[in-house]
Amino acid sequence: MRHLEKALSLAEKQGRVSLSSAISSVIGRLYFQQQRIGDAAQYYEKSIQDIESFRGLIDNENRRQAYFEEGLGAYIGMIQLRHAEDRFTDAFNYNERSRSRVFLDLLGTRVRLSKEKADLADEERRLQRLVAEMKAQVDVEGGTTLVSIEAKRSLSAAERTYRSFLTRVRERDREQASLRTVEPLTASQVQKLLDPGQTLVEYFTTESEVFVWVVERKFLSSRRLALRKSDLLKQIKLLREQISNIGGLET
């Protein structure tokens, strides 16, 4: 653990956000295995924050999706952790955060600021080019020389400038900003949207288990099912075949 924390500190000093996120997720998982819940939550949350800040700087759709998929373990860990504590509402909220990121990765990179906001569009392109140039410079320099350290500082500064830009976009146009940053619904917000008598069933799947939430206007409960994703897919396929056969008999 000591070596991982040293590696995390070094990654943070070098401004390597993606590496910092990955190490934080590993530390979180190890603490969770040791039942050190508070420490595990702290590192999982740090990993998630790194993921959500860095993904907005990736302008290539495939790279953005791949980056999120690599970091999904932190979301899974937080959902498992909060569910184990019977904090079902918190687990639901992290599920919503992960789902929101997947949706934006499919949509956000395909949308640009409108022509009516040409000044913001020009600034967005300039900042994206700057971040890309700084990343390329860091990759070329590598190591811990004075030149490489300066390059990493420049990259961190460029990323901070881009995050400030996103804040300004949010203030001027929330619709456009929503395609770059995410403010997912919380459980309480979802409940307020439900009419009396309405029920929302939401689920989150991992390779070895399924988490299910049942949400009503004044009620939320959750269950963890020890069901592998491969077995779930087989059951869904079987159900679809049975439904199809019923339709065939009726005709």
PDB file of C-alpha atoms in Angstrom:
ATOM      1  CA  MET A   1       0.000   0.000   0.000  1.00  0.00           C
ATOM      2  CA  ARG A   2       2.861   2.340   0.846  1.00  0.00           C
ATOM      3  CA  HIS A   3       4.286   1.951  -2.669  1.00  0.00           C
ATOM      4  CA  LEU A   4       0.905   2.679  -4.244  1.00  0.00           C
ATOM      5  CA  GLU A   5       0.480   5.850  -2.209  1.00  0.00           C
ATOM      6  CA  LYS A   6       3.980   6.986  -3.233  1.00  0.00           C
ATOM      7  CA  ALA A   7       3.091   6.277  -6.869  1.00  0.00           C
ATOM      8  CA  LEU A   8      -0.125   8.266  -6.464  1.00  0.00           C
ATOM      9  CA  SER A   9       1.743  11.218  -4.998  1.00  0.00           C
ATOM     10  CA  LEU A  10       4.223  11.155  -7.892  1.00  0.00           C
ATOM     11  CA  ALA A  11       1.425  10.959 -10.487  1.00  0.00           C
ATOM     12  CA  GLU A  12      -0.302  13.961  -8.903  1.00  0.00           C
ATOM     13  CA  LYS A  13       2.913  15.998  -8.891  1.00  0.00           C
ATOM     14  CA  GLN A  14       3.444  15.188 -12.579  1.00  0.00           C
ATOM     15  CA  GLY A  15      -0.126  16.138 -13.470  1.00  0.00           C
ATOM     16  CA  ARG A  16      -0.929  12.664 -14.823  1.00  0.00           C
ATOM     17  CA  VAL A  17      -4.634  12.654 -14.027  1.00  0.00           C
ATOM     18  CA  SER A  18      -5.538   9.373 -15.743  1.00  0.00           C
ATOM     19  CA  LEU A  19      -2.771   7.513 -13.891  1.00  0.00           C
ATOM     20  CA  SER A  20      -3.748   9.157 -10.623  1.00  0.00           C
ATOM     21  CA  SER A  21      -7.335   8.005 -11.143  1.00  0.00           C
ATOM     22  CA  ALA A  22      -6.286   4.410 -11.828  1.00  0.00           C
ATOM     23  CA  ILE A  23      -4.032   4.223  -8.754  1.00  0.00           C
ATOM     24  CA  SER A  24      -6.709   5.763  -6.516  1.00  0.00           C
ATOM     25  CA  SER A  25      -9.192   3.135  -7.703  1.00  0.00           C
ATOM     26  CA  VAL A  26      -6.757   0.305  -6.893  1.00  0.00           C
ATOM     27  CA  ILE A  27      -6.085   1.720  -3.413  1.00  0.00           C
ATOM     28  CA  GLY A  28      -9.827   2.059  -2.850  1.00  0.00           C
ATOM     29  CA  ARG A  29     -10.389  -1.568  -3.797  1.00  0.00           C
ATOM     30  CA  LEU A  30      -7.627  -2.787  -1.463  1.00  0.00           C
ATOM     31  CA  TYR A  31      -9.010  -0.774   1.445  1.00  0.00           C
ATOM     32  CA  PHE A  32     -12.498  -2.124   0.705  1.00  0.00           C
ATOM     33  CA  GLN A  33     -11.146  -5.674   0.851  1.00  0.00           C
ATOM     34  CA  GLN A  34      -9.655  -4.823   4.247  1.00  0.00           C
ATOM     35  CA  GLN A  35     -13.049  -3.460   5.399  1.00  0.00           C
ATOM     36  CA  ARG A  36     -11.583   0.022   5.826  1.00  0.00           C
ATOM     37  CA  ILE A  37     -14.722   1.551   4.422  1.00  0.00           C
ATOM     38  CA  GLY A  38     -13.961   5.210   5.087  1.00  0.00           C
ATOM     39  CA  ASP A  39     -10.552   5.025   3.423  1.00  0.00           C
ATOM     40  CA  ALA A  40     -11.954   3.039   0.502  1.00  0.00           C
ATOM     41  CA  ALA A  41     -14.706   5.608  -0.109  1.00  0.00           C
ATOM     42  CA  GLN A  42     -12.180   8.457   0.004  1.00  0.00           C
ATOM     43  CA  TYR A  43      -9.968   6.931  -2.712  1.00  0.00           C
ATOM     44  CA  TYR A  44     -12.871   5.748  -4.871  1.00  0.00           C
ATOM     45  CA  GLU A  45     -14.340   9.257  -4.799  1.00  0.00           C
ATOM     46  CA  LYS A  46     -10.978  10.773  -5.713  1.00  0.00           C
ATOM     47  CA  SER A  47     -10.712   8.392  -8.665  1.00  0.00           C
ATOM     48  CA  ILE A  48     -14.219   9.310  -9.834  1.00  0.00           C
ATOM     49  CA  GLN A  49     -13.527  13.030  -9.561  1.00  0.00           C
ATOM     50  CA  ASP A  50     -10.364  12.602 -11.651  1.00  0.00           C
ATOM     51  CA  ILE A  51     -12.312  10.645 -14.267  1.00  0.00           C
ATOM     52  CA  GLU A  52     -15.043  13.252 -14.502  1.00  0.00           C
ATOM     53  CA  SER A  53     -12.632  16.174 -14.739  1.00  0.00           C
ATOM     54  CA  PHE A  54     -10.296  14.570 -17.291  1.00  0.00           C
ATOM     55  CA  ARG A  55     -12.871  13.040 -19.631  1.00  0.00           C
ATOM     56  CA  GLY A  56     -14.091  16.473 -20.688  1.00  0.00           C
ATOM     57  CA  LEU A  57     -10.645  17.189 -22.109  1.00  0.00           C
ATOM     58  CA  ILE A  58     -10.756  14.208 -24.480  1.00  0.00           C
ATOM     59  CA  ASP A  59     -12.199  15.270 -27.825  1.00  0.00           C
ATOM     60  CA  ASN A  60     -12.076  11.871 -29.547  1.00  0.00           C
ATOM     61  CA  GLU A  61     -15.228   9.805 -29.007  1.00  0.00           C
ATOM     62  CA  ASN A  62     -13.534   6.381 -29.044  1.00  0.00           C
ATOM     63  CA  ARG A  63     -10.776   7.488 -26.688  1.00  0.00           C
ATOM     64  CA  ARG A  64     -13.303   9.083 -24.362  1.00  0.00           C
ATOM     65  CA  GLN A  65     -15.402   5.902 -24.158  1.00  0.00           C
ATOM     66  CA  ALA A  66     -12.306   3.743 -23.680  1.00  0.00           C
ATOM     67  CA  TYR A  67     -11.049   6.012 -20.905  1.00  0.00           C
ATOM     68  CA  PHE A  68     -14.365   5.844 -19.060  1.00  0.00           C
ATOM     69  CA  GLU A  69     -14.592   2.052 -19.416  1.00  0.00           C
ATOM     70  CA  GLU A  70     -11.119   1.713 -17.907  1.00  0.00           C
ATOM     71  CA  GLY A  71     -12.213   3.817 -14.939  1.00  0.00           C
ATOM     72  CA  LEU A  72     -15.585   2.164 -14.416  1.00  0.00           C
ATOM     73  CA  GLY A  73     -14.168   0.090 -11.556  1.00  0.00           C
ATOM     74  CA  ALA A  74     -14.268   3.107  -9.247  1.00  0.00           C
ATOM     75  CA  TYR A  75     -18.014   3.545  -9.818  1.00  0.00           C
ATOM     76  CA  ILE A  76     -18.581  -0.185  -9.320  1.00  0.00           C
ATOM     77  CA  GLY A  77     -16.563  -0.059  -6.101  1.00  0.00           C
ATOM     78  CA  MET A  78     -18.560   2.853  -4.713  1.00  0.00           C
ATOM     79  CA  ILE A  79     -21.869   1.199  -5.579  1.00  0.00           C
ATOM     80  CA  GLN A  80     -20.754  -2.048  -3.917  1.00  0.00           C
ATOM     81  CA  LEU A  81     -19.420  -0.181  -0.891  1.00  0.00           C
ATOM     82  CA  ARG A  82     -22.508   1.962  -0.292  1.00  0.00           C
ATOM     83  CA  HIS A  83     -24.805  -0.993  -0.904  1.00  0.00           C
ATOM     84  CA  ALA A  84     -22.894  -3.070   1.656  1.00  0.00           C
ATOM     85  CA  GLU A  85     -23.537  -0.255   4.161  1.00  0.00           C
ATOM     86  CA  ASP A  86     -27.269  -0.311   3.275  1.00  0.00           C
ATOM     87  CA  ARG A  87     -26.868   3.244   1.977  1.00  0.00           C
ATOM     88  CA  PHE A  88     -29.058   2.453  -1.009  1.00  0.00           C
ATOM     89  CA  THR A  89     -29.751   6.075  -1.912  1.00  0.00           C
ATOM     90  CA  ASP A  90     -26.038   6.867  -2.190  1.00  0.00           C
ATOM     91  CA  ALA A  91     -25.496   3.728  -4.263  1.00  0.00           C
ATOM     92  CA  PHE A  92     -28.321   4.830  -6.574  1.00  0.00           C
ATOM     93  CA  ASN A  93     -26.721   8.260  -6.988  1.00  0.00           C
ATOM     94  CA  TYR A  94     -23.386   6.752  -8.066  1.00  0.00           C
ATOM     95  CA  ASN A  95     -25.237   4.521 -10.501  1.00  0.00           C
ATOM     96  CA  GLU A  96     -26.834   7.634 -12.005  1.00  0.00           C
ATOM     97  CA  ARG A  97     -23.436   9.327 -12.271  1.00  0.00           C
ATOM     98  CA  SER A  98     -21.978   6.389 -14.180  1.00  0.00           C
ATOM     99  CA  ARG A  99     -24.979   6.167 -16.519  1.00  0.00           C
ATOM    100  CA  SER A 100     -24.804   9.895 -17.236  1.00  0.00           C
ATOM    101  CA  ARG A 101     -21.163   9.607 -18.281  1.00  0.00           C
ATOM    102  CA  VAL A 102     -21.899   6.773 -20.688  1.00  0.00           C
ATOM    103  CA  PHE A 103     -24.672   8.813 -22.330  1.00  0.00           C
ATOM    104  CA  LEU A 104     -22.494  11.891 -22.706  1.00  0.00           C
ATOM    105  CA  ASP A 105     -19.652   9.894 -24.211  1.00  0.00           C
ATOM    106  CA  LEU A 106     -22.057   8.789 -26.944  1.00  0.00           C
ATOM    107  CA  LEU A 107     -23.439  12.277 -27.502  1.00  0.00           C
ATOM    108  CA  GLY A 108     -21.186  15.018 -26.207  1.00  0.00           C
ATOM    109  CA  THR A 109     -18.249  14.729 -28.604  1.00  0.00           C
ATOM    110  CA  ARG A 110     -20.613  15.072 -31.578  1.00  0.00           C
ATOM    111  CA  VAL A 111     -21.985  18.427 -30.488  1.00  0.00           C
ATOM    112  CA  ARG A 112     -20.330  21.801 -30.826  1.00  0.00           C
ATOM    113  CA  LEU A 113     -21.301  25.213 -29.602  1.00  0.00           C
ATOM    114  CA  SER A 114     -23.770  26.933 -31.898  1.00  0.00           C
ATOM    115  CA  LYS A 115     -22.743  29.541 -34.453  1.00  0.00           C
ATOM    116  CA  GLU A 116     -24.569  32.170 -32.414  1.00  0.00           C
ATOM    117  CA  LYS A 117     -21.892  31.679 -29.760  1.00  0.00           C
ATOM    118  CA  ALA A 118     -18.928  31.889 -32.113  1.00  0.00           C
ATOM    119  CA  ASP A 119     -16.693  33.461 -29.476  1.00  0.00           C
ATOM    120  CA  LEU A 120     -17.093  30.477 -27.156  1.00  0.00           C
ATOM    121  CA  ALA A 121     -16.690  28.028 -30.042  1.00  0.00           C
ATOM    122  CA  ASP A 122     -13.405  29.650 -31.087  1.00  0.00           C
ATOM    123  CA  GLU A 123     -12.130  29.633 -27.527  1.00  0.00           C
ATOM    124  CA  GLU A 124     -13.141  25.988 -27.107  1.00  0.00           C
ATOM    125  CA  ARG A 125     -11.144  24.948 -30.164  1.00  0.00           C
ATOM    126  CA  ARG A 126      -8.141  26.992 -29.049  1.00  0.00           C
ATOM    127  CA  LEU A 127      -8.138  25.435 -25.572  1.00  0.00           C
ATOM    128  CA  GLN A 128      -8.565  21.928 -26.941  1.00  0.00           C
ATOM    129  CA  ARG A 129      -5.588  22.462 -29.253  1.00  0.00           C
ATOM    130  CA  LEU A 130      -3.561  23.831 -26.345  1.00  0.00           C
ATOM    131  CA  VAL A 131      -4.338  20.838 -24.122  1.00  0.00           C
ATOM    132  CA  ALA A 132      -3.544  18.428 -26.971  1.00  0.00           C
ATOM    133  CA  GLU A 133      -0.212  20.174 -27.638  1.00  0.00           C
ATOM    134  CA  MET A 134       0.745  20.078 -23.957  1.00  0.00           C
ATOM    135  CA  LYS A 135      -0.153  16.375 -23.714  1.00  0.00           C
ATOM    136  CA  ALA A 136       1.974  15.635 -26.767  1.00  0.00           C
ATOM    137  CA  GLN A 137       4.873  17.557 -25.253  1.00  0.00           C
ATOM    138  CA  VAL A 138       4.593  15.633 -21.971  1.00  0.00           C
ATOM    139  CA  ASP A 139       4.563  12.331 -23.884  1.00  0.00           C
ATOM    140  CA  VAL A 140       7.673  13.334 -25.831  1.00  0.00           C
ATOM    141  CA  GLU A 141       9.636  14.628 -22.848  1.00  0.00           C
ATOM    142  CA  GLY A 142       8.731  11.945 -20.290  1.00  0.00           C
ATOM    143  CA  GLY A 143      11.016  11.380 -17.317  1.00  0.00           C
ATOM    144  CA  THR A 144      11.731  13.854 -14.541  1.00  0.00           C
ATOM    145  CA  THR A 145      14.029  16.366 -16.221  1.00  0.00           C
ATOM    146  CA  LEU A 146      13.482  20.071 -15.706  1.00  0.00           C
ATOM    147  CA  VAL A 147      12.058  20.322 -19.225  1.00  0.00           C
ATOM    148  CA  SER A 148       9.569  17.486 -18.630  1.00  0.00           C
ATOM    149  CA  ILE A 149       8.522  18.912 -15.258  1.00  0.00           C
ATOM    150  CA  GLU A 150       7.849  22.276 -16.876  1.00  0.00           C
ATOM    151  CA  ALA A 151       5.847  20.544 -19.628  1.00  0.00           C
ATOM    152  CA  LYS A 152       3.695  18.804 -17.019  1.00  0.00           C
ATOM    153  CA  ARG A 153       3.105  22.091 -15.219  1.00  0.00           C
ATOM    154  CA  SER A 154       2.033  23.645 -18.506  1.00  0.00           C
ATOM    155  CA  LEU A 155      -0.361  20.750 -19.109  1.00  0.00           C
ATOM    156  CA  SER A 156      -1.903  21.163 -15.641  1.00  0.00           C
ATOM    157  CA  ALA A 157      -2.323  24.883 -16.268  1.00  0.00           C
ATOM    158  CA  ALA A 158      -3.977  24.233 -19.650  1.00  0.00           C
ATOM    159  CA  GLU A 159      -6.376  21.732 -18.073  1.00  0.00           C
ATOM    160  CA  ARG A 160      -7.295  24.228 -15.324  1.00  0.00           C
ATOM    161  CA  THR A 161      -7.965  26.866 -17.976  1.00  0.00           C
ATOM    162  CA  TYR A 162     -10.246  24.472 -19.853  1.00  0.00           C
ATOM    163  CA  ARG A 163     -12.170  23.649 -16.675  1.00  0.00           C
ATOM    164  CA  SER A 164     -12.639  27.373 -16.057  1.00  0.00           C
ATOM    165  CA  PHE A 165     -13.962  27.658 -19.599  1.00  0.00           C
ATOM    166  CA  LEU A 166     -16.545  24.954 -18.878  1.00  0.00           C
ATOM    167  CA  THR A 167     -17.694  26.924 -15.849  1.00  0.00           C
ATOM    168  CA  ARG A 168     -18.242  30.019 -17.987  1.00  0.00           C
ATOM    169  CA  VAL A 169     -20.132  27.978 -20.588  1.00  0.00           C
ATOM    170  CA  ARG A 170     -22.416  26.648 -17.855  1.00  0.00           C
ATOM    171  CA  GLU A 171     -23.171  30.176 -16.722  1.00  0.00           C
ATOM    172  CA  ARG A 172     -23.981  31.396 -20.256  1.00  0.00           C
ATOM    173  CA  ASP A 173     -25.726  28.330 -21.684  1.00  0.00           C
ATOM    174  CA  ARG A 174     -26.723  25.407 -19.463  1.00  0.00           C
ATOM    175  CA  GLU A 175     -27.916  23.291 -22.418  1.00  0.00           C
ATOM    176  CA  GLN A 176     -24.548  23.431 -24.143  1.00  0.00           C
ATOM    177  CA  ALA A 177     -22.688  22.963 -20.883  1.00  0.00           C
ATOM    178  CA  SER A 178     -24.703  19.840 -20.100  1.00  0.00           C
ATOM    179  CA  LEU A 179     -23.063  18.171 -23.100  1.00  0.00           C
ATOM    180  CA  ARG A 180     -19.625  18.691 -21.558  1.00  0.00           C
ATOM    181  CA  THR A 181     -20.263  18.350 -17.846  1.00  0.00           C
ATOM    182  CA  VAL A 182     -22.874  16.221 -16.119  1.00  0.00           C
ATOM    183  CA  GLU A 183     -25.280  17.008 -13.317  1.00  0.00           C
ATOM    184  CA  PRO A 184     -27.133  13.692 -12.969  1.00  0.00           C
ATOM    185  CA  LEU A 185     -30.397  13.385 -11.099  1.00  0.00           C
ATOM    186  CA  THR A 186     -30.210  12.303  -7.487  1.00  0.00           C
ATOM    187  CA  ALA A 187     -32.608   9.810  -5.942  1.00  0.00           C
ATOM    188  CA  SER A 188     -34.629  12.572  -4.258  1.00  0.00           C
ATOM    189  CA  GLN A 189     -34.948  14.465  -7.558  1.00  0.00           C
ATOM    190  CA  VAL A 190     -36.114  11.302  -9.330  1.00  0.00           C
ATOM    191  CA  GLN A 191     -38.706  10.675  -6.614  1.00  0.00           C
ATOM    192  CA  LYS A 192     -40.125  14.179  -7.024  1.00  0.00           C
ATOM    193  CA  LEU A 193     -40.668  13.474 -10.730  1.00  0.00           C
ATOM    194  CA  LEU A 194     -42.720  10.343 -10.034  1.00  0.00           C
ATOM    195  CA  ASP A 195     -46.482  10.542  -9.698  1.00  0.00           C
ATOM    196  CA  PRO A 196     -48.194   8.754  -6.796  1.00  0.00           C
ATOM    197  CA  GLY A 197     -48.464   5.073  -7.702  1.00  0.00           C
ATOM    198  CA  GLN A 198     -45.628   5.192 -10.243  1.00  0.00           C
ATOM    199  CA  THR A 199     -42.641   2.890  -9.743  1.00  0.00           C
ATOM    200  CA  LEU A 200     -39.193   3.118 -11.331  1.00  0.00           C
ATOM    201  CA  VAL A 201     -37.025  -0.009 -11.499  1.00  0.00           C
ATOM    202  CA  GLU A 202     -33.373   0.664 -12.249  1.00  0.00           C
ATOM    203  CA  TYR A 203     -30.448  -1.732 -12.348  1.00  0.00           C
ATOM    204  CA  PHE A 204     -26.664  -1.815 -12.622  1.00  0.00           C
ATOM    205  CA  THR A 205     -24.797  -4.888 -13.837  1.00  0.00           C
ATOM    206  CA  THR A 206     -21.232  -6.029 -13.203  1.00  0.00           C
ATOM    207  CA  GLU A 207     -19.534  -9.202 -14.373  1.00  0.00           C
ATOM    208  CA  SER A 208     -20.631 -11.103 -11.267  1.00  0.00           C
ATOM    209  CA  GLU A 209     -23.686  -9.344  -9.793  1.00  0.00           C
ATOM    210  CA  VAL A 210     -26.693  -7.139 -10.472  1.00  0.00           C
ATOM    211  CA  PHE A 211     -27.894  -4.246  -8.307  1.00  0.00           C
ATOM    212  CA  VAL A 212     -31.592  -3.392  -8.533  1.00  0.00           C
ATOM    213  CA  TRP A 213     -33.354  -0.317  -7.170  1.00  0.00           C
ATOM    214  CA  VAL A 214     -37.121   0.074  -6.755  1.00  0.00           C
ATOM    215  CA  VAL A 215     -38.003   3.753  -6.498  1.00  0.00           C
ATOM    216  CA  GLU A 216     -41.378   5.264  -5.668  1.00  0.00           C
ATOM    217  CA  ARG A 217     -42.335   8.782  -4.683  1.00  0.00           C
ATOM    218  CA  LYS A 218     -41.815   8.162  -0.957  1.00  0.00           C
ATOM    219  CA  PHE A 219     -39.960   4.864  -0.993  1.00  0.00           C
ATOM    220  CA  LEU A 220     -36.622   3.469  -2.206  1.00  0.00           C
ATOM    221  CA  SER A 221     -35.261  -0.018  -1.721  1.00  0.00           C
ATOM    222  CA  SER A 222     -32.510  -2.052  -3.317  1.00  0.00           C
ATOM    223  CA  ARG A 223     -31.348  -5.625  -3.756  1.00  0.00           C
ATOM    224  CA  ARG A 224     -28.080  -7.216  -4.793  1.00  0.00           C
ATOM    225  CA  LEU A 225     -28.440 -10.315  -6.964  1.00  0.00           C
ATOM    226  CA  ALA A 226     -25.579 -12.808  -7.226  1.00  0.00           C
ATOM    227  CA  LEU A 227     -26.130 -13.172 -10.961  1.00  0.00           C
ATOM    228  CA  ARG A 228     -23.337 -13.162 -13.514  1.00  0.00           C
ATOM    229  CA  LYS A 229     -23.759 -10.925 -16.536  1.00  0.00           C
ATOM    230  CA  SER A 230     -23.343 -13.896 -18.881  1.00  0.00           C
ATOM    231  CA  ASP A 231     -26.139 -15.780 -17.092  1.00  0.00           C
ATOM    232  CA  LEU A 232     -28.353 -12.696 -17.155  1.00  0.00           C
ATOM    233  CA  LEU A 233     -27.869 -12.359 -20.912  1.00  0.00           C
ATOM    234  CA  LYS A 234     -28.829 -16.016 -21.386  1.00  0.00           C
ATOM    235  CA  GLN A 235     -32.031 -15.507 -19.377  1.00  0.00           C
ATOM    236  CA  ILE A 236     -32.907 -12.388 -21.379  1.00  0.00           C
ATOM    237  CA  LYS A 237     -32.338 -14.300 -24.627  1.00  0.00           C
ATOM    238  CA  LEU A 238     -34.537 -17.154 -23.405  1.00  0.00           C
ATOM    239  CA  LEU A 239     -37.287 -14.732 -22.344  1.00  0.00           C
ATOM    240  CA  ARG A 240     -37.250 -13.055 -25.758  1.00  0.00           C
ATOM    241  CA  GLU A 241     -37.511 -16.436 -27.483  1.00  0.00           C
ATOM    242  CA  GLN A 242     -40.472 -17.383 -25.297  1.00  0.00           C
ATOM    243  CA  ILE A 243     -42.211 -14.077 -26.037  1.00  0.00           C
ATOM    244  CA  SER A 244     -41.563 -14.598 -29.737  1.00  0.00           C
ATOM    245  CA  ASN A 245     -43.047 -18.100 -29.577  1.00  0.00           C
ATOM    246  CA  ILE A 246     -46.175 -16.795 -27.863  1.00  0.00           C
ATOM    247  CA  GLY A 247     -46.604 -14.276 -30.666  1.00  0.00           C
ATOM    248  CA  GLY A 248     -46.223 -17.048 -33.236  1.00  0.00           C
ATOM    249  CA  LEU A 249     -48.929 -19.163 -31.589  1.00  0.00           C
ATOM    250  CA  GLU A 250     -51.389 -16.256 -31.585  1.00  0.00           C
ATOM    251  CA  THR A 251     -50.981 -15.750 -35.333  1.00  0.00           C
TER     252      THR A 251
END
